[in-house]
Coordinates of C-alpha atoms in Angstrom, one line a residue:
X1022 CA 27.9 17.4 24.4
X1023 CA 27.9 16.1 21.1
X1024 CA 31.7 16.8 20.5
X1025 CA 32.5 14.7 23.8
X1026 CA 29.6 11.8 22.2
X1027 CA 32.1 12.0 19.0
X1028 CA 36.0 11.5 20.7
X1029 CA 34.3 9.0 22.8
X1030 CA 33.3 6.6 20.0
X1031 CA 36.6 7.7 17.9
X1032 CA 38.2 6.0 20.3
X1033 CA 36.0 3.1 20.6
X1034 CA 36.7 2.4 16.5
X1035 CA 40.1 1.5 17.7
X1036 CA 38.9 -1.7 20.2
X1037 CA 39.6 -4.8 20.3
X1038 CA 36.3 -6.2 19.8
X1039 CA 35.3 -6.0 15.9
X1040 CA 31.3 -6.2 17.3
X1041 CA 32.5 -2.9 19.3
X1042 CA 33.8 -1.1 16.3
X1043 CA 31.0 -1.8 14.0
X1044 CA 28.8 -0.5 16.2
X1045 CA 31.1 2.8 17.0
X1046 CA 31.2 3.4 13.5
X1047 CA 26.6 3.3 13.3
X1048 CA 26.6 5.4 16.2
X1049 CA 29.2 8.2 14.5
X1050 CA 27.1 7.9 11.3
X1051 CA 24.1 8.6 13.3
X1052 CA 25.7 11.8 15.3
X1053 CA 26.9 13.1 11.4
X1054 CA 23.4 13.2 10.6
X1055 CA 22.2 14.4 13.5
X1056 CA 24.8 17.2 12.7
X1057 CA 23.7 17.6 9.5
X1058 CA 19.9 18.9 10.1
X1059 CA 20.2 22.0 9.5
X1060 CA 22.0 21.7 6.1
X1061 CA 19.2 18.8 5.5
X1062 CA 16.3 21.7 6.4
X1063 CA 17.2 24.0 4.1
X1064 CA 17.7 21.6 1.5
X1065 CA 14.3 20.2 2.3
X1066 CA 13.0 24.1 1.9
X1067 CA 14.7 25.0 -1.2
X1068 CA 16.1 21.9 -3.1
X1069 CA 14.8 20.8 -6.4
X1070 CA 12.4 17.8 -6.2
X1071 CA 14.3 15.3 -6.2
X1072 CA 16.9 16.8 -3.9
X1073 CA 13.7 16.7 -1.2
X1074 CA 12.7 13.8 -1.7
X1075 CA 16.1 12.3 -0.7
X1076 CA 16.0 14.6 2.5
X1077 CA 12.9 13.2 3.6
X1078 CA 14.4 9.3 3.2
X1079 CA 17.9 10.9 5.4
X1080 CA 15.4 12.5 7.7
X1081 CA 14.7 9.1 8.3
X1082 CA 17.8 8.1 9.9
X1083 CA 18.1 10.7 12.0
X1084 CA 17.3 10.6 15.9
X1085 CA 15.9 13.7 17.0
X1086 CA 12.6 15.3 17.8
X1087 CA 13.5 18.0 15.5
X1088 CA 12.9 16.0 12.4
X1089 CA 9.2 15.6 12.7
X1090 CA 7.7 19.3 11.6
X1091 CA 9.5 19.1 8.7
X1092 CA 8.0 16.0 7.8
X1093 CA 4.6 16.3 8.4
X1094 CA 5.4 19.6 6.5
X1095 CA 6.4 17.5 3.6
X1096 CA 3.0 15.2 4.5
X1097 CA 1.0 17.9 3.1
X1098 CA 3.6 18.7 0.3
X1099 CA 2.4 20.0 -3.3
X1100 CA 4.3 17.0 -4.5
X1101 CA 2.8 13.7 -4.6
X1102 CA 6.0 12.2 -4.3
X1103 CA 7.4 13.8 -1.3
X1104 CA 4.0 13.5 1.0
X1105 CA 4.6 9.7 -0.3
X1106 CA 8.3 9.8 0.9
X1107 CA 7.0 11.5 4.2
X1108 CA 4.4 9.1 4.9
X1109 CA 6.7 6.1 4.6
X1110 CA 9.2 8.3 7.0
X1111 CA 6.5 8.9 9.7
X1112 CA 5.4 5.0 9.8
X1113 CA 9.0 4.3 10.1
X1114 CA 9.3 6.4 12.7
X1115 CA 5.6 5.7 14.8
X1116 CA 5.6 8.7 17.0
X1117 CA 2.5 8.6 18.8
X1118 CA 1.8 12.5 17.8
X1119 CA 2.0 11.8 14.4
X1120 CA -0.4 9.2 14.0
X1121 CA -3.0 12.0 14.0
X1122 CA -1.8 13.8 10.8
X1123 CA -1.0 10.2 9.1
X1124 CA -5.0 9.3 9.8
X1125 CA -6.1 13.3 7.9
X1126 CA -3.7 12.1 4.9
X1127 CA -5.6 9.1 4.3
X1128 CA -8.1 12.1 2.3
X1129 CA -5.4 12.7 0.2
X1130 CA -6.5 12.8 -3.0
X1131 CA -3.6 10.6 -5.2
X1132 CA -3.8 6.9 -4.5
X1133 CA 0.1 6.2 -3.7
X1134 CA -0.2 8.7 -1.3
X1135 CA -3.5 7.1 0.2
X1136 CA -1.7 3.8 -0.1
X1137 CA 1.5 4.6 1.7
X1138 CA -0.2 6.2 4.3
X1139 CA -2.6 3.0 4.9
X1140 CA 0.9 1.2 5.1
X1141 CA 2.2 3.6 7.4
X1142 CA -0.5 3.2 10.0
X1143 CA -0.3 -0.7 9.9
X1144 CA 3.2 0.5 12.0
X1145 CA 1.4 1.6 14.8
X1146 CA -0.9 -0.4 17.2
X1147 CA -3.8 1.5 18.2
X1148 CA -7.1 -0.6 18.6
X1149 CA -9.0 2.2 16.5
X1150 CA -6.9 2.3 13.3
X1151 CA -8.7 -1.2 11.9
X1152 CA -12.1 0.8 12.3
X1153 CA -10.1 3.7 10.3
X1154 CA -8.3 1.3 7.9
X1155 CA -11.9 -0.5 6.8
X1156 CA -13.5 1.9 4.4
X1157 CA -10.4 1.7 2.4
X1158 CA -10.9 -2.1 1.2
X1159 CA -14.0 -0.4 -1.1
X1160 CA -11.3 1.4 -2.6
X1161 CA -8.7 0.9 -5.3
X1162 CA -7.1 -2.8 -5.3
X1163 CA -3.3 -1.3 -4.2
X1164 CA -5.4 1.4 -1.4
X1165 CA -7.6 -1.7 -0.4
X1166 CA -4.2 -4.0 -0.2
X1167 CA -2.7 -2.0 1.7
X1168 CA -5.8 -0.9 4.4
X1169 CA -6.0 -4.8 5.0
X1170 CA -2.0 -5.8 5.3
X1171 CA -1.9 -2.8 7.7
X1172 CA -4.9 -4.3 9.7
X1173 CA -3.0 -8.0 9.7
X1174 CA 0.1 -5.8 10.7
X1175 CA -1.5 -3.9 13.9
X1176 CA -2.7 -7.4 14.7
X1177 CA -5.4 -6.5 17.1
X1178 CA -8.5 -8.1 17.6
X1179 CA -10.3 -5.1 16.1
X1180 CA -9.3 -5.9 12.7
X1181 CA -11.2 -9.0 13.0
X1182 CA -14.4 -7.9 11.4
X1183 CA -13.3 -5.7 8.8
X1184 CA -11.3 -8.8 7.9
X1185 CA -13.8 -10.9 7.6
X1186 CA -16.1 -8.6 5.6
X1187 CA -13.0 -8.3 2.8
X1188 CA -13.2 -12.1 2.5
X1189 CA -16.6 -11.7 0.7
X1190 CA -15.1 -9.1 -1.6
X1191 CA -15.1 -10.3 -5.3
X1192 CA -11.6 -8.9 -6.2
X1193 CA -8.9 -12.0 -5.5
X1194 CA -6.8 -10.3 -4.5
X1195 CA -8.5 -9.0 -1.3
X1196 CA -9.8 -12.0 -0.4
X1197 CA -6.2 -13.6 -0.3
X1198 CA -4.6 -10.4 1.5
X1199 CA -7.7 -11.0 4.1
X1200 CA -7.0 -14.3 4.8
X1201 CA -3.7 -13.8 6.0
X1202 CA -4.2 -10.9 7.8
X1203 CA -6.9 -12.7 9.7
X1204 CA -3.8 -15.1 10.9
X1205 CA -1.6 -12.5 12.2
X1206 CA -4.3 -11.0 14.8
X1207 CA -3.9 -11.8 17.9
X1208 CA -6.4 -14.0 19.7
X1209 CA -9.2 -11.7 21.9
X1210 CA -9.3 -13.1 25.2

């Protein structure tokens, strides 16, 4: 199936329409990764660090339903770095059965971790992720940053009072991210 998926667009590059070929040659790219998963898996198991990292980012661009063990694998890496890289993956990607593991990594204990998960939810819009997102303002200023642009991002009414509370915070910062959150909800009816 994929071999027929392949001539078929090699012999698309060739037509006469340039928008045609462009996108010919993005859908090949996509089957060659596809392609390439099981190379990418092993690497992910037994590359050096920064080798994994990079096969979480071309996990990314992969289309398959295959590609999210791995990275929830990576989500509760040793590596700071690659449960960072997997978090950013996952948001990117806002399958509905990995918002559950994103929400556990918000315990993570390193902040850029914390924070690019808070980012990560902000992809997905489920009424109770401002409720989730809110205790997260108390914490550092990038974790807190983050919590709130994620809130403005979902853009539910829900976010509405945690919102409001961060505009009373002392730290600038918060207050500024809160107000413009607050204009990206959408209006309750």
């Amino acid at each position: 199936m994929l071999e027929e998926r392949k001539t078929a667009l090699i012999k698309v590059l060739s037509d006469s329409d340039p928008h045609v070929r462009e996108a010919a040659g993005e859908a090949l790219n996509l089957l060659e990764g596809a392609s390439e998963l099981p190379h990418l898996l092993i690497q992910l198991a037994k590359g050096d660090r920064g080798t994994r990292i990079a096969v979480v980012y071309a996990l990314g661009r992969i289309h398959s339903s295959h590609i999210f063990v791995p990275l929830l694998e990576a989500l509760k890496a040793e590596d700071p770095d690659l449960r960072t890289a997997a978090a950013h993956i996952l948001g990117e990607k806002r399958h509905p059965k990995t918002l559950a593991p994103l929400v556990k990594a918000l315990d993570d204990q390193e902040a850029g971790v914390v924070t690019e998960v808070a980012t990560a939810l902000g992809q997905f819009p489920d009424p109770r992720l401002p409720k989730i997102l809110e205790p997260l303002i108390e914490r550092e200023e990038q974790i807190a940053l983050a919590a709130i642009d994620s809130i403005g991002a979902i853009g539910l009414p829900e976010g509405e009072e945690p919102l409001l509370k961060a505009l009373t915070d002392n730290r600038p910062s918060v207050r500024s991210h809160a107000a413009m959150a607050l204009g990206k909800l959408m209006l309750a009816n």
